[in-house]
Amino acid sequence: MESITTLHGTEIGKLTPARCNIFTVKRNNRIILVDTGISYDRGRIENALTRKAIIPEAIVLTHTHFDHAGNVAWLAQEYGAEVVVQKAESEVLAAGDTPIPEGTYAVTKGLVSIGKKITQAFRYEPCIADHIFDDTFDLNRYGINGYVIHTPGHSPGGATLVIDEEIAIAGDSIIGTMPGNPFPPFADDVEELIRSWEKIIDTGCNTFLPGHGKPVNREEMIREYEKRKAQ
């Protein structure tokens, strides 16, 4: 993905290739990170931060699964970044735990049954969050014109960042690896996820950045939402 600049001048880019999409959000030389990748990506993440001269002021987690929160404790300590997480997942973050989500397709349901037998493999370094929010969190404290909303379904504490009312960074609530089908292959509660999709669409954003894969446009989101809601 090329970097995106909103009409209000906020720049959103991918930090580096990693197991999950790690986004940088920058405005007036103030930068936050969205998600942190898996622990074995730490070297390339550190190199990218150094190469791009990025010192993140905060880290916002879209959720706390190991492939998104694996480096959050290290980044917080190394760069002094504040950590923001939704309330429902603050305790699992503090424990460095990853409750395995359910599969939404036959093949992913099979993968989940295997994953639940090796849960220790999905642990990561625990982290105590600086800011734990319930429904919304204001990003203006970091110079970013935007906010975070609670969008559960993929996981209990799923969160979506809304930047300049143009770009939504939605974590694994949306998937960008299957062209034309942004519905994620894993979700704890499908009905709740569909309700969260309605919230995400209602932000008015035109571009949706997923936790994995390429951006999803508004038309794709609405089409899939209407199909899923009808089902």
GROMACS .gro file of C-alpha atoms in nm:
model
  231
    1MET     CA    1   0.000   0.000   0.000
    2GLU     CA    2   0.124   0.348  -0.083
    3SER     CA    3   0.085   0.602   0.193
    4ILE     CA    4  -0.249   0.782   0.207
    5THR     CA    5  -0.285   1.151   0.291
    6THR     CA    6  -0.627   1.272   0.396
    7LEU     CA    7  -0.779   1.601   0.286
    8HIS     CA    8  -0.685   1.738   0.630
    9GLY     CA    9  -0.319   1.646   0.589
   10THR     CA   10  -0.292   1.332   0.802
   11GLU     CA   11  -0.055   1.076   0.651
   12ILE     CA   12  -0.117   0.705   0.699
   13GLY     CA   13   0.137   0.448   0.587
   14LYS     CA   14   0.251   0.091   0.647
   15LEU     CA   15   0.559   0.073   0.864
   16THR     CA   16   0.715  -0.236   0.706
   17PRO     CA   17   0.613  -0.579   0.575
   18ALA     CA   18   0.514  -0.789   0.876
   19ARG     CA   19   0.280  -1.067   0.987
   20CYS     CA   20   0.007  -0.805   1.033
   21ASN     CA   21  -0.034  -0.456   0.894
   22ILE     CA   22   0.140  -0.205   1.122
   23PHE     CA   23   0.024   0.145   1.035
   24THR     CA   24   0.180   0.481   1.111
   25VAL     CA   25  -0.050   0.780   1.152
   26LYS     CA   26   0.131   1.115   1.127
   27ARG     CA   27   0.023   1.477   1.147
   28ASN     CA   28   0.241   1.781   1.213
   29ASN     CA   29   0.538   1.557   1.299
   30ARG     CA   30   0.345   1.369   1.567
   31ILE     CA   31   0.318   0.995   1.509
   32ILE     CA   32   0.125   0.704   1.652
   33LEU     CA   33   0.147   0.335   1.562
   34VAL     CA   34  -0.149   0.107   1.508
   35ASP     CA   35  -0.065  -0.251   1.612
   36THR     CA   36   0.284  -0.393   1.661
   37GLY     CA   37   0.318  -0.723   1.477
   38ILE     CA   38   0.439  -1.060   1.596
   39SER     CA   39   0.751  -1.088   1.813
   40TYR     CA   40   0.968  -1.248   1.544
   41ASP     CA   41   0.921  -0.938   1.327
   42ARG     CA   42   1.091  -0.720   1.589
   43GLY     CA   43   1.417  -0.680   1.396
   44ARG     CA   44   1.257  -0.549   1.078
   45ILE     CA   45   1.023  -0.326   1.281
   46GLU     CA   46   1.317  -0.173   1.470
   47ASN     CA   47   1.507  -0.122   1.145
   48ALA     CA   48   1.206   0.050   0.985
   49LEU     CA   49   1.159   0.282   1.281
   50THR     CA   50   1.527   0.377   1.274
   51ARG     CA   51   1.540   0.419   0.895
   52LYS     CA   52   1.231   0.640   0.893
   53ALA     CA   53   1.333   0.827   1.211
   54ILE     CA   54   1.001   0.742   1.377
   55ILE     CA   55   0.954   0.783   1.750
   56PRO     CA   56   0.593   0.682   1.819
   57GLU     CA   57   0.409   0.883   2.078
   58ALA     CA   58   0.147   0.616   2.129
   59ILE     CA   59   0.047   0.267   2.021
   60VAL     CA   60  -0.319   0.192   1.960
   61LEU     CA   61  -0.409  -0.176   1.950
   62THR     CA   62  -0.698  -0.284   1.731
   63HIS     CA   63  -0.700  -0.601   1.944
   64THR     CA   64  -0.457  -0.805   2.150
   65HIS     CA   65  -0.395  -1.123   1.952
   66PHE     CA   66  -0.029  -1.229   1.943
   67ASP     CA   67   0.028  -1.122   1.583
   68HIS     CA   68  -0.088  -0.766   1.660
   69ALA     CA   69   0.039  -0.715   2.016
   70GLY     CA   70   0.359  -0.918   2.009
   71ASN     CA   71   0.590  -0.614   2.030
   72VAL     CA   72   0.382  -0.370   2.228
   73ALA     CA   73   0.569  -0.412   2.559
   74TRP     CA   74   0.905  -0.368   2.387
   75LEU     CA   75   0.791  -0.063   2.189
   76ALA     CA   76   0.644   0.101   2.499
   77GLN     CA   77   0.966   0.052   2.691
   78GLU     CA   78   1.204   0.136   2.404
   79TYR     CA   79   1.028   0.451   2.281
   80GLY     CA   80   0.825   0.562   2.581
   81ALA     CA   81   0.506   0.524   2.379
   82GLU     CA   82   0.172   0.519   2.559
   83VAL     CA   83  -0.042   0.211   2.499
   84VAL     CA   84  -0.414   0.237   2.424
   85VAL     CA   85  -0.645  -0.066   2.439
   86GLN     CA   86  -1.015  -0.134   2.470
   87LYS     CA   87  -1.132  -0.236   2.817
   88ALA     CA   88  -1.247  -0.588   2.728
   89GLU     CA   89  -0.892  -0.690   2.636
   90SER     CA   90  -0.685  -0.497   2.890
   91GLU     CA   91  -0.651  -0.799   3.116
   92VAL     CA   92  -0.540  -1.040   2.843
   93LEU     CA   93  -0.286  -0.777   2.730
   94ALA     CA   94  -0.157  -0.760   3.087
   95ALA     CA   95  -0.126  -1.138   3.082
   96GLY     CA   96   0.026  -1.162   2.733
   97ASP     CA   97  -0.246  -1.404   2.636
   98THR     CA   98  -0.432  -1.475   2.311
   99PRO     CA   99  -0.776  -1.635   2.344
  100ILE     CA  100  -0.827  -1.821   2.016
  101PRO     CA  101  -1.120  -1.681   1.813
  102GLU     CA  102  -1.373  -1.905   1.641
  103GLY     CA  103  -1.359  -1.980   1.269
  104THR     CA  104  -1.620  -1.839   1.033
  105TYR     CA  105  -1.554  -2.086   0.748
  106ALA     CA  106  -1.519  -2.466   0.750
  107VAL     CA  107  -1.143  -2.456   0.697
  108THR     CA  108  -1.081  -2.194   0.965
  109LYS     CA  109  -1.298  -2.384   1.214
  110GLY     CA  110  -1.058  -2.674   1.164
  111LEU     CA  111  -0.758  -2.450   1.221
  112VAL     CA  112  -0.913  -2.320   1.542
  113SER     CA  113  -0.951  -2.672   1.681
  114ILE     CA  114  -0.578  -2.723   1.628
  115GLY     CA  115  -0.486  -2.380   1.766
  116LYS     CA  116  -0.672  -2.439   2.090
  117LYS     CA  117  -0.443  -2.734   2.161
  118ILE     CA  118  -0.127  -2.519   2.142
  119THR     CA  119  -0.233  -2.195   2.310
  120GLN     CA  120   0.108  -2.152   2.475
  121ALA     CA  121   0.253  -2.086   2.128
  122PHE     CA  122   0.045  -1.770   2.104
  123ARG     CA  123   0.167  -1.598   2.419
  124TYR     CA  124   0.371  -1.275   2.413
  125GLU     CA  125   0.537  -1.032   2.653
  126PRO     CA  126   0.269  -0.886   2.885
  127CYS     CA  127   0.198  -0.513   2.885
  128ILE     CA  128   0.003  -0.282   3.114
  129ALA     CA  129  -0.187  -0.025   2.906
  130ASP     CA  130  -0.165   0.346   2.982
  131HIS     CA  131  -0.514   0.418   2.854
  132ILE     CA  132  -0.807   0.177   2.874
  133PHE     CA  133  -1.122   0.298   2.703
  134ASP     CA  134  -1.478   0.174   2.696
  135ASP     CA  135  -1.673   0.310   2.398
  136THR     CA  136  -1.448   0.577   2.242
  137PHE     CA  137  -1.101   0.728   2.276
  138ASP     CA  138  -1.001   1.072   2.145
  139LEU     CA  139  -0.679   1.079   1.941
  140ASN     CA  140  -0.648   1.458   1.949
  141ARG     CA  141  -0.433   1.421   2.262
  142TYR     CA  142  -0.163   1.298   2.018
  143GLY     CA  143  -0.227   1.567   1.759
  144ILE     CA  144  -0.429   1.331   1.539
  145ASN     CA  145  -0.773   1.442   1.422
  146GLY     CA  146  -0.962   1.123   1.495
  147TYR     CA  147  -1.095   0.880   1.749
  148VAL     CA  148  -1.116   0.512   1.832
  149ILE     CA  149  -1.441   0.318   1.865
  150HIS     CA  150  -1.517  -0.020   2.017
  151THR     CA  151  -1.594  -0.269   1.738
  152PRO     CA  152  -1.617  -0.617   1.891
  153GLY     CA  153  -1.690  -0.937   1.707
  154HIS     CA  154  -1.355  -1.064   1.585
  155SER     CA  155  -1.253  -1.036   1.949
  156PRO     CA  156  -1.421  -0.881   2.256
  157GLY     CA  157  -1.206  -0.567   2.259
  158GLY     CA  158  -1.184  -0.501   1.889
  159ALA     CA  159  -1.120  -0.137   1.806
  160THR     CA  160  -1.132   0.079   1.493
  161LEU     CA  161  -0.954   0.411   1.443
  162VAL     CA  162  -1.139   0.677   1.245
  163ILE     CA  163  -0.902   0.935   1.095
  164ASP     CA  164  -1.034   1.266   0.958
  165GLU     CA  165  -1.367   1.090   0.894
  166GLU     CA  166  -1.204   0.949   0.579
  167ILE     CA  167  -0.998   0.646   0.677
  168ALA     CA  168  -1.095   0.364   0.913
  169ILE     CA  169  -0.821   0.136   1.047
  170ALA     CA  170  -1.018  -0.169   1.151
  171GLY     CA  171  -0.773  -0.444   1.247
  172ASP     CA  172  -0.907  -0.794   1.195
  173SER     CA  173  -1.269  -0.681   1.189
  174ILE     CA  174  -1.203  -0.663   0.813
  175ILE     CA  175  -0.975  -0.874   0.595
  176GLY     CA  176  -0.799  -0.757   0.280
  177THR     CA  177  -0.645  -1.083   0.161
  178MET     CA  178  -0.949  -1.217  -0.026
  179PRO     CA  179  -1.045  -0.984  -0.315
  180GLY     CA  180  -1.413  -0.894  -0.306
  181ASN     CA  181  -1.471  -1.060   0.031
  182PRO     CA  182  -1.366  -0.850   0.331
  183PHE     CA  183  -1.539  -1.071   0.591
  184PRO     CA  184  -1.277  -1.213   0.830
  185PRO     CA  185  -1.209  -1.587   0.855
  186PHE     CA  186  -1.208  -1.571   1.236
  187ALA     CA  187  -1.459  -1.410   1.472
  188ASP     CA  188  -1.574  -1.481   1.826
  189ASP     CA  189  -1.925  -1.353   1.756
  190VAL     CA  190  -2.044  -1.311   1.397
  191GLU     CA  191  -2.366  -1.128   1.486
  192GLU     CA  192  -2.175  -0.880   1.699
  193LEU     CA  193  -1.920  -0.834   1.422
  194ILE     CA  194  -2.198  -0.747   1.176
  195ARG     CA  195  -2.326  -0.485   1.422
  196SER     CA  196  -1.972  -0.347   1.443
  197TRP     CA  197  -1.956  -0.331   1.065
  198GLU     CA  198  -2.264  -0.109   1.075
  199LYS     CA  199  -2.083   0.122   1.318
  200ILE     CA  200  -1.775   0.128   1.096
  201ILE     CA  201  -1.977   0.205   0.782
  202ASP     CA  202  -2.171   0.475   0.968
  203THR     CA  203  -1.847   0.668   1.029
  204GLY     CA  204  -1.873   0.778   0.666
  205CYS     CA  205  -1.520   0.665   0.583
  206ASN     CA  206  -1.444   0.574   0.222
  207THR     CA  207  -1.133   0.362   0.278
  208PHE     CA  208  -1.099   0.079   0.528
  209LEU     CA  209  -0.756  -0.051   0.625
  210PRO     CA  210  -0.756  -0.412   0.747
  211GLY     CA  211  -0.523  -0.593   0.982
  212HIS     CA  212  -0.406  -0.814   0.694
  213GLY     CA  213  -0.398  -0.749   0.323
  214LYS     CA  214  -0.495  -0.454   0.106
  215PRO     CA  215  -0.735  -0.162   0.162
  216VAL     CA  216  -1.107  -0.222   0.120
  217ASN     CA  217  -1.334   0.038  -0.039
  218ARG     CA  218  -1.673   0.154   0.084
  219GLU     CA  219  -1.867  -0.023  -0.191
  220GLU     CA  220  -1.712  -0.359  -0.102
  221MET     CA  221  -1.789  -0.306   0.267
  222ILE     CA  222  -2.152  -0.213   0.210
  223ARG     CA  223  -2.211  -0.498  -0.035
  224GLU     CA  224  -2.072  -0.760   0.203
  225TYR     CA  225  -2.248  -0.606   0.504
  226GLU     CA  226  -2.587  -0.618   0.333
  227LYS     CA  227  -2.531  -0.978   0.228
  228ARG     CA  228  -2.428  -1.087   0.575
  229LYS     CA  229  -2.708  -0.896   0.745
  230ALA     CA  230  -2.964  -1.063   0.519
  231GLN     CA  231  -2.827  -1.403   0.613
   0.00000   0.00000   0.00000
